PDB file of C-alpha atoms in Angstrom:
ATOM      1  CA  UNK Q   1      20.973 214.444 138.819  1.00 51.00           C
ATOM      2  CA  UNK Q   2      22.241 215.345 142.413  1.00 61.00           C
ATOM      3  CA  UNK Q   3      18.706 216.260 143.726  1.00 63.00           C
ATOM      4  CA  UNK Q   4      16.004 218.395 143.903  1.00 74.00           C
ATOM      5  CA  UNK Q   5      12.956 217.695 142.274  1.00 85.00           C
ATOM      6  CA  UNK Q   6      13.322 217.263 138.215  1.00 86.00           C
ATOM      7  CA  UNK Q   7      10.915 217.775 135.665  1.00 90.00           C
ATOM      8  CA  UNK Q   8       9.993 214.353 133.672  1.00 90.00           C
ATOM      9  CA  UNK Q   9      11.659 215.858 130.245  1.00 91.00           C
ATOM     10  CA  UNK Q  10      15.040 215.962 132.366  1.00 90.00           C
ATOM     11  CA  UNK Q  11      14.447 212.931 134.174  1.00 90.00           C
ATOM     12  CA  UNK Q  12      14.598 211.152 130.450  1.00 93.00           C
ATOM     13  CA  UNK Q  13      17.526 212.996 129.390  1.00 92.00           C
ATOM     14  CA  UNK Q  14      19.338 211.398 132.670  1.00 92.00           C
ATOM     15  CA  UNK Q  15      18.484 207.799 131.827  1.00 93.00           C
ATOM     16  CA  UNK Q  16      19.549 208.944 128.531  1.00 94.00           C
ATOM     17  CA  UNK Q  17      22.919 209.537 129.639  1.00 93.00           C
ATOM     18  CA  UNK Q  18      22.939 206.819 131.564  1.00 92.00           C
ATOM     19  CA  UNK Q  19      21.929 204.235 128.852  1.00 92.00           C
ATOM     20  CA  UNK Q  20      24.516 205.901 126.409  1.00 90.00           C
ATOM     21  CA  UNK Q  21      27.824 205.544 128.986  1.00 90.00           C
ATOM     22  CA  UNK Q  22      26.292 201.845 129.940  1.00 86.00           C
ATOM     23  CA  UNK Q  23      26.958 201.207 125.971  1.00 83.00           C
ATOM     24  CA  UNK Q  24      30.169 202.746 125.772  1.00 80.00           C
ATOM     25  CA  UNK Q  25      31.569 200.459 128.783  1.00 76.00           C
ATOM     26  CA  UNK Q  26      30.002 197.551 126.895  1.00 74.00           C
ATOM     27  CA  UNK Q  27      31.894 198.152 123.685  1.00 74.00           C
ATOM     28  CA  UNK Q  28      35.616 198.018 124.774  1.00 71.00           C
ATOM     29  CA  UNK Q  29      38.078 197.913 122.530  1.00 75.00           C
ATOM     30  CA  UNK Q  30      40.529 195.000 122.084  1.00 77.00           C
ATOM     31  CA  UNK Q  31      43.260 197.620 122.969  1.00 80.00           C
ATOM     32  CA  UNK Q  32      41.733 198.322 126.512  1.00 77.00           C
ATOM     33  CA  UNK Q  33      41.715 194.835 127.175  1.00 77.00           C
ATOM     34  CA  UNK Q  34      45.339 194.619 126.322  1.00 80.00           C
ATOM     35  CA  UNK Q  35      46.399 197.313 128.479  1.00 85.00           C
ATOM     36  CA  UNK Q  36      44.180 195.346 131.200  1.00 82.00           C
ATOM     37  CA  UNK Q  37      46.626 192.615 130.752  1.00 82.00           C
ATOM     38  CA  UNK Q  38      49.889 194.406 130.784  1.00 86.00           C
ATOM     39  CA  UNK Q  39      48.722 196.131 134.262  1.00 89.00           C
ATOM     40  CA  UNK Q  40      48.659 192.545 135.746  1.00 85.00           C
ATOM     41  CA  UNK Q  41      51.454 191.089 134.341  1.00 88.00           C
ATOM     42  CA  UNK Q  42      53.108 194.187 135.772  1.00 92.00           C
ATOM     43  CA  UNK Q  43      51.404 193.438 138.835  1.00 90.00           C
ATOM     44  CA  UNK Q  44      52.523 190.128 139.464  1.00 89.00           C
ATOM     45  CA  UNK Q  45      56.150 191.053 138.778  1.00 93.00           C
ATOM     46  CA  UNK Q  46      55.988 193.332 141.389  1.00 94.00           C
ATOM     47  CA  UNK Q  47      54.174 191.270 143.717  1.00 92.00           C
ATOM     48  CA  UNK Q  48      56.710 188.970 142.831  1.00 93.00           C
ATOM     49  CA  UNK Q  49      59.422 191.546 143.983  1.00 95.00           C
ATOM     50  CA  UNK Q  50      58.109 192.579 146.789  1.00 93.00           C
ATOM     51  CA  UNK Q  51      57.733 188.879 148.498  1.00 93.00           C
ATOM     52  CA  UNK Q  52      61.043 188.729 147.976  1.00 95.00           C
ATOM     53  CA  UNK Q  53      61.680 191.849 150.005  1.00 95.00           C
ATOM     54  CA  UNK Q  54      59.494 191.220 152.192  1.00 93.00           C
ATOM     55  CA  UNK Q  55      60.913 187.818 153.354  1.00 94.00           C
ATOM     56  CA  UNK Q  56      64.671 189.122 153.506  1.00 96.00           C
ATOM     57  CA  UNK Q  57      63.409 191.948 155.294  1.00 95.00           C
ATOM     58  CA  UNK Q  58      61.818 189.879 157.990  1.00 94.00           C
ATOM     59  CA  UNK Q  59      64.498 187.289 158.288  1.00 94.00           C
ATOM     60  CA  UNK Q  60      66.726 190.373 158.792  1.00 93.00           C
ATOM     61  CA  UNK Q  61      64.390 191.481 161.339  1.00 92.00           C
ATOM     62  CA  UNK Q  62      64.318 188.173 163.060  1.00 92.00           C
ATOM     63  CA  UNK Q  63      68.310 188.180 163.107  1.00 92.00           C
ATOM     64  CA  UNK Q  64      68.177 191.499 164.802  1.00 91.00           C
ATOM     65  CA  UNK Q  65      65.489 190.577 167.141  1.00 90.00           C
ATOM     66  CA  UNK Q  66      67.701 187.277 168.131  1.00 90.00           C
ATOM     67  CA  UNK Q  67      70.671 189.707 168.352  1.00 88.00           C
ATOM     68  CA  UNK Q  68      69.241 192.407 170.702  1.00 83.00           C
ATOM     69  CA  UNK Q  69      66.348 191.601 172.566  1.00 75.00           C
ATOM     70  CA  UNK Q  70      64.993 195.009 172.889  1.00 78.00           C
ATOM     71  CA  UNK Q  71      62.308 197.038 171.233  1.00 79.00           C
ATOM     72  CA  UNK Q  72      63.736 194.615 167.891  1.00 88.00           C
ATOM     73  CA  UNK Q  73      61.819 191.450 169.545  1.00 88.00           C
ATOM     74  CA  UNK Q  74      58.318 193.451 169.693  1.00 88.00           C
ATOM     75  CA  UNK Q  75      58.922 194.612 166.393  1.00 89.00           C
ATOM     76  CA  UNK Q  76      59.261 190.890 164.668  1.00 91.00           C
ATOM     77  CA  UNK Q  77      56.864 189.847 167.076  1.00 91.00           C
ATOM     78  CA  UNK Q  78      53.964 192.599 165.522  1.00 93.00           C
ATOM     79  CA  UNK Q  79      55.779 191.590 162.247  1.00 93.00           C
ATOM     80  CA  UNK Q  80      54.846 188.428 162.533  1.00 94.00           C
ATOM     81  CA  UNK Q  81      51.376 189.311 163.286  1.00 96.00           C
ATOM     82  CA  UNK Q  82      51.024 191.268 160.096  1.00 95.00           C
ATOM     83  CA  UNK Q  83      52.915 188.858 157.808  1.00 94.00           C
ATOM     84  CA  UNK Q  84      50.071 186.032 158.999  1.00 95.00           C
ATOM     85  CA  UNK Q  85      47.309 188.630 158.015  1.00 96.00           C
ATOM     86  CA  UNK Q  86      49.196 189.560 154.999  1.00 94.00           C
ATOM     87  CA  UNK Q  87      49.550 186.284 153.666  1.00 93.00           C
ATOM     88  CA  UNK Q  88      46.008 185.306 154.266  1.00 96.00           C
ATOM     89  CA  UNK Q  89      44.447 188.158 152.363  1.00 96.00           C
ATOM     90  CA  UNK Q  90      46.950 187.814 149.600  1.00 92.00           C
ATOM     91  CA  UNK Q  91      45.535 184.033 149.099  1.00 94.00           C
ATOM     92  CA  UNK Q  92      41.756 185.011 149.167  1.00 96.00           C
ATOM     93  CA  UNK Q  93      42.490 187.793 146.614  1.00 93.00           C
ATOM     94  CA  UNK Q  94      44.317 185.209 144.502  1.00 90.00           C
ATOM     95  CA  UNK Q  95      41.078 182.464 144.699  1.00 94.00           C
ATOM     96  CA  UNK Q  96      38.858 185.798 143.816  1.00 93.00           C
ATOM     97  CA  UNK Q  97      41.205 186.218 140.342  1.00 86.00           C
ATOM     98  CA  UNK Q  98      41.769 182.626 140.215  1.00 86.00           C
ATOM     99  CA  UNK Q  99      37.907 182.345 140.036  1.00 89.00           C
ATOM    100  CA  UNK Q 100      37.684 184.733 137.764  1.00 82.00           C
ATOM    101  CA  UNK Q 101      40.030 183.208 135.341  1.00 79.00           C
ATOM    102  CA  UNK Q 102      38.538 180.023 135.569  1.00 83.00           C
ATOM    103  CA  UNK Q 103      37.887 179.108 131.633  1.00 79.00           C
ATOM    104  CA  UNK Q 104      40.240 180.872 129.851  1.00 74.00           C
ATOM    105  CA  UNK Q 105      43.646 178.804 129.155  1.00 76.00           C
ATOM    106  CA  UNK Q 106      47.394 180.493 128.929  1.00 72.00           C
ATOM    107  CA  UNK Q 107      48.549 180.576 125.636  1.00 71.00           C
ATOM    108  CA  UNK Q 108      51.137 178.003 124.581  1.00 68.00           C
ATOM    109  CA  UNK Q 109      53.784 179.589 122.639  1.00 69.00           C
ATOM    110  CA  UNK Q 110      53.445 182.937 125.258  1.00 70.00           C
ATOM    111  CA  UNK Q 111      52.486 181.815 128.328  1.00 68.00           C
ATOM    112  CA  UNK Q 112      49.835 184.634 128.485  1.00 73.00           C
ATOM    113  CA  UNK Q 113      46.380 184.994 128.675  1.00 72.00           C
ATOM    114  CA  UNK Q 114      44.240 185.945 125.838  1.00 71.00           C
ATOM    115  CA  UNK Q 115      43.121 189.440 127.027  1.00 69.00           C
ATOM    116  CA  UNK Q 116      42.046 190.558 123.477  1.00 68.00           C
ATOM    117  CA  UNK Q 117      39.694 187.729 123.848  1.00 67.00           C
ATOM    118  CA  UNK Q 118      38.415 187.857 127.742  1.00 64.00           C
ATOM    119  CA  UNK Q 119      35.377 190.320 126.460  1.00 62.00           C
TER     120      UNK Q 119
END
């Protein structure tokens, strides 16, 4: 498959292959799709988390930084910088999953999505 030149008899068997594990990633079982969905709810918890961490670690920086105006004031100063960046790429990777979600509603009685039924 790598190279080289292939005779037309293997050059079937390839698309074969290919065909078959297209198939199998179409047929994915309602069990897949459920571990899908406890991945990002474990996700989000620990993006969750780690704002948190992230903030008091920064406001602790700051305090520092007001404290001592040594190499503590270029650190929350390139801090700064990368919270800004941090923050923006965090939003456009939310609109990317919140675009991908579009159509499918929470449940009511969970408050989860229906990943059994996102095929």
């Amino acid at each position: 498959m790598a190279g080289g030149k292939l005779t037309p008899r293997q050059k079937m068997i390839n698309l074969m292959y290919l065909v078959f594990i297209a198939m199998l990633a179409m047929n994915m079982s309602k069990e897949v799709l459920s571990a899908f969905g406890l991945m990002n709810e474990k996700f989000e918890s620990v993006n969750n988390a780690s704002v948190t961490n992230n903030s008091t670690m920064l406001s602790a920086l700051d305090l520092k930084a007001s404290e001592s105006k040594g190499d503590f004031a270029t650190a929350a100063i390139t801090a700064h910088k990368v919270e800004t960046i941090s923050k923006q790429f965090y939003a456009y990777i939310g609109s990317l999953k919140g675009d991908v979600l579009k159509g499918f509603e929470t449940d009511k009685e969970t408050g989860k999505l229906p990943y059994e039924s996102m095929d």
